[in-house]
Structure formats: structure tokens, C-alpha cells
Amino acid sequence: SNMTAFPTIKLQNGVEMPVIGLGTWQSTDDDVRKAVEVAVAEAKYPLIDTAEIYQNEEVIGNILHKMISEGKIKRDDVFLTTKLWTNNLNPARSLAAARECLKRLQVEKVDLLLCHMPAAFAENGVDQEKEVSVEEVWKGMEAIYDAGLARAIGVSNWSVEQVERVIKSAKVPIHNVQNELYLYWPQHELAEVCKKHGISVTSYGSLGSPGRVNFTLPTGQKLDWAAAPNALDDAKVKELAEKYNKSPAQVLLRYVIERGIAVIPKSVTPARIHENLKVFDFKLTEEEVKALDSATHRQRLFLQPFMEGHPEDPFKSERV
Ligand code: NAP
């Protein structure tokens, strides 16, 4: 089975989450259908990461269903993660929204359900619901867990402060935090806090998200992306890639995995889909991880400007 071929991280409730999976942001229809087929049936990826907002849950559900009915894979070969968008974070709507995710994905339950952001918005996705706190959002997630719709629940793009605030009142622990984490934004404080509380961490943008600049929100809004150096071109990364006869992408992924953090590199290119999974036949030394840890450039890529002005904007203090 795909699930046993790769290392896993044990969540607080005993569920095993693979340390590697396929990211699917900005991969629509034909691309994602092909990518998931290559990833799951050929390369044997044990995890697929999607979200309501990626608008590809239905395509992913269809191709997985097809592969399962053809006997190519079993449902439990693939750990499925999805995320509720901002307009479904209000606990008045989150349970129903989770049921819609399951319908689109054609599964009885997902393995991990995350709230995509901490800031709740009205149904139209535009107006901020400023009165909905992260504590309220989490109550909705707990109801989803209690209803058996997800084997584990977690958060994404929450600040350390928000994570710490919610675990104080949580009845179900936060099983996973999925945040931007890569060479130039290593998130040492977040990793430390999560470790202390037994929360698993997943890195998004592990490769520096080179495709991010093409993104448009469903509202038509284009996001402003500050210029950033390409982590794949980093001199230290290239040096290690040569040393181990690996690609810069593989070094960037291994750097995160060495820290006990899961990765979900996105690609719709078959050769890269295969390449990104081949990161378990080499190791970086402690010194090499430290050297990467101390890269001099620091930059958060994902500032999620649409949350500005919301009391639960996680990046308040970073906006100038
Ligand atoms: P990423 O995985 O860091 O980078 C993906 C980009 O790198 C794509 O443009 C891909 O191009 C390219 N690429 C992939 N493998 C490569 C390789 N071996 N060599 C060179 N280039 C390579 O960025 P991401 O997609 O932003 O993040 C990964 C996943 O995390 C997403 O897909 C999504 O599932 C999740 N995510 C979550 C959030 C959140 O808010 N929770 C935010 C962002 C992302 P091709 O596809 O053209 O090959």
C-alpha cells in the first residue's frame, strides 16, 4: 500500500499522516486529473492535499473513485486532506460545508480537514465576519470531527498566538498546522510551539512556491506578490544538490523533512512528480540542516492581504 511505503507522523489521536504528499493548488481539471493519476497510481504518493478554494475536489474525487473501482488502488492507500475556505469557517455553516467536501471527493470521511484561514467571512466570501473568533471557528471544526466526517482536524495560516489561544479551550486538540515554511521562512518558533503541544506541522511552499504569481481569487482579485529570490537557485542548496547528486527541489524538501515536518510539493509535471518523492534515499547532516536554517534571507511569501482589517488577521503585526 502507498501508506506503508513512506514515513509517517503520528497525530495525537493515533492517526498516521504521511510526511509527503502531492499539493494541488492551481492545478485544475485536466492537469490535476493527470497529476493525481501519475502521483497515486505510478509514483505511489500516499497523500493528496486539496481545498475547497482550489476548485478541484470534484476532479480529484472522480479520478480517485475511478482508480478505486478499477482496483488500481484502495481508498486507504491515500490520505486525503482538504480545507474549508473563509466563507465556511462560521460554525453555523462549517458542518454542512464539510459534508459538501465529502460529496465532491466521493468519500465517507477525509483523513484531515483544515480551516484554510483563521479569519471568517460571510457567505459571499467578501464581507469579513469580524465577530467570529478562532475559538468559534474551532468549535465548528470539533463538531465536524465529532460527526465523524474527518479522521483528524487542523488549522492553516494561523499565527502562533492563535494556535496557543485555541488549544487552551479546545476539546479536540489541533492535530495539524499547515503553514508556509521553507528555506527563507523557516518558522522555528511555530515548529517549537507545535512540538511542545504535540501538534504535527505541514509545510506549504517548501520549494518557495515559484508558481504563486499566477494566482487569482474566485472574486477576480489578483494578489500582489513581493519580489523574492528563488529558493531553488540558492547557492547553499545548489552546493548540497551537487554533493548528494540530487536536485535543488529534493534538497529543499529534505531540509523540511529532516526537521520532522511534512511536505506537500505541488507539480503537474510527471517527471517532477516522481522526482519530488525521491527524497528518502539520502540525508542531510545536522550541520547541513543548521547551515540551511541560518540562510540570511528572510521572507514570508503568503501575506494573504484579504484578511487585513479582520480582528483575527494572523499577520497584523507584519503589515506595514
Ligand atoms: P511549491 O510546492 O513550493 O511549488 C510548486 C511549484 O514548483 C509549481 O510551480 C511547480 O511547477 C514547481 N515545481 C514542482 N516540483 C519542482 C521541481 N522538482 N523542480 C522545479 N520546480 C518544481 O508551492 P505551492 O504549490 O504553493 O505549495 C504546495 C502545496 O501546498 C499547494 O499545492 C497546496 O496544496 C498547499 N498550499 C497550501 C496553502 C495554504 O494556505 N494552506 C497555501 C499554498 C499552498 P509545475 O507544477 O509546473 O511542475
mmCIF file of N, CA and C in Angstrom, residues 25-26 53-54 85 211-218 221-223 225:
data_model
loop_
_atom_site.group_PDB
_atom_site.id
_atom_site.type_symbol
_atom_site.label_atom_id
_atom_site.label_comp_id
_atom_site.label_asym_id
_atom_site.label_seq_id
_atom_site.Cartn_x
_atom_site.Cartn_y
_atom_site.Cartn_z
ATOM 1 N N TRP A 25 -2.711 22.975 -5.478
ATOM 2 C CA TRP A 25 -3.135 24.370 -5.690
ATOM 3 C C TRP A 25 -2.864 24.778 -7.130
ATOM 4 N N GLN A 26 -3.824 25.461 -7.717
ATOM 5 C CA GLN A 26 -3.672 25.960 -9.090
ATOM 6 C C GLN A 26 -3.506 24.852 -10.128
ATOM 7 N N ILE A 53 -11.190 25.908 -2.078
ATOM 8 C CA ILE A 53 -10.833 27.058 -2.904
ATOM 9 C C ILE A 53 -10.033 26.666 -4.156
ATOM 10 N N TYR A 54 -9.439 25.496 -4.166
ATOM 11 C CA TYR A 54 -8.679 25.088 -5.359
ATOM 12 C C TYR A 54 -9.622 24.676 -6.499
ATOM 13 N N TRP A 85 -12.868 26.924 3.106
ATOM 14 C CA TRP A 85 -12.495 28.296 2.772
ATOM 15 C C TRP A 85 -13.111 29.285 3.782
ATOM 16 N N GLY A 211 5.226 29.090 -8.540
ATOM 17 C CA GLY A 211 4.071 29.344 -9.411
ATOM 18 C C GLY A 211 3.038 30.291 -8.812
ATOM 19 N N ARG A 212 3.281 30.813 -7.614
ATOM 20 C CA ARG A 212 2.265 31.582 -6.884
ATOM 21 C C ARG A 212 1.788 32.835 -7.611
ATOM 22 N N VAL A 213 2.663 33.432 -8.392
ATOM 23 C CA VAL A 213 2.346 34.722 -9.018
ATOM 24 C C VAL A 213 1.196 34.657 -10.013
ATOM 25 N N ASN A 214 0.818 33.449 -10.434
ATOM 26 C CA ASN A 214 -0.269 33.314 -11.416
ATOM 27 C C ASN A 214 -1.656 33.298 -10.786
ATOM 28 N N PHE A 215 -1.726 33.381 -9.448
ATOM 29 C CA PHE A 215 -2.996 33.121 -8.763
ATOM 30 C C PHE A 215 -4.000 34.272 -8.820
ATOM 31 N N THR A 216 -5.264 33.930 -9.047
ATOM 32 C CA THR A 216 -6.380 34.875 -8.962
ATOM 33 C C THR A 216 -7.442 34.285 -8.046
ATOM 34 N N LEU A 217 -7.944 35.065 -7.091
ATOM 35 C CA LEU A 217 -9.034 34.604 -6.226
ATOM 36 C C LEU A 217 -10.311 34.473 -7.046
ATOM 37 N N PRO A 218 -11.272 33.617 -6.582
ATOM 38 C CA PRO A 218 -12.531 33.488 -7.312
ATOM 39 C C PRO A 218 -13.259 34.829 -7.450
ATOM 40 N N GLN A 221 -9.960 38.923 -7.742
ATOM 41 C CA GLN A 221 -8.844 39.685 -7.186
ATOM 42 C C GLN A 221 -7.509 38.990 -7.466
ATOM 43 N N LYS A 222 -6.582 39.745 -8.015
ATOM 44 C CA LYS A 222 -5.202 39.265 -8.194
ATOM 45 C C LYS A 222 -4.438 39.679 -6.950
ATOM 46 N N LEU A 223 -3.562 38.848 -6.446
ATOM 47 C CA LEU A 223 -2.800 39.219 -5.256
ATOM 48 C C LEU A 223 -1.479 39.863 -5.669
ATOM 49 N N TRP A 225 2.313 40.141 -5.157
ATOM 50 C CA TRP A 225 3.386 39.321 -4.599
ATOM 51 C C TRP A 225 4.674 40.133 -4.643
#
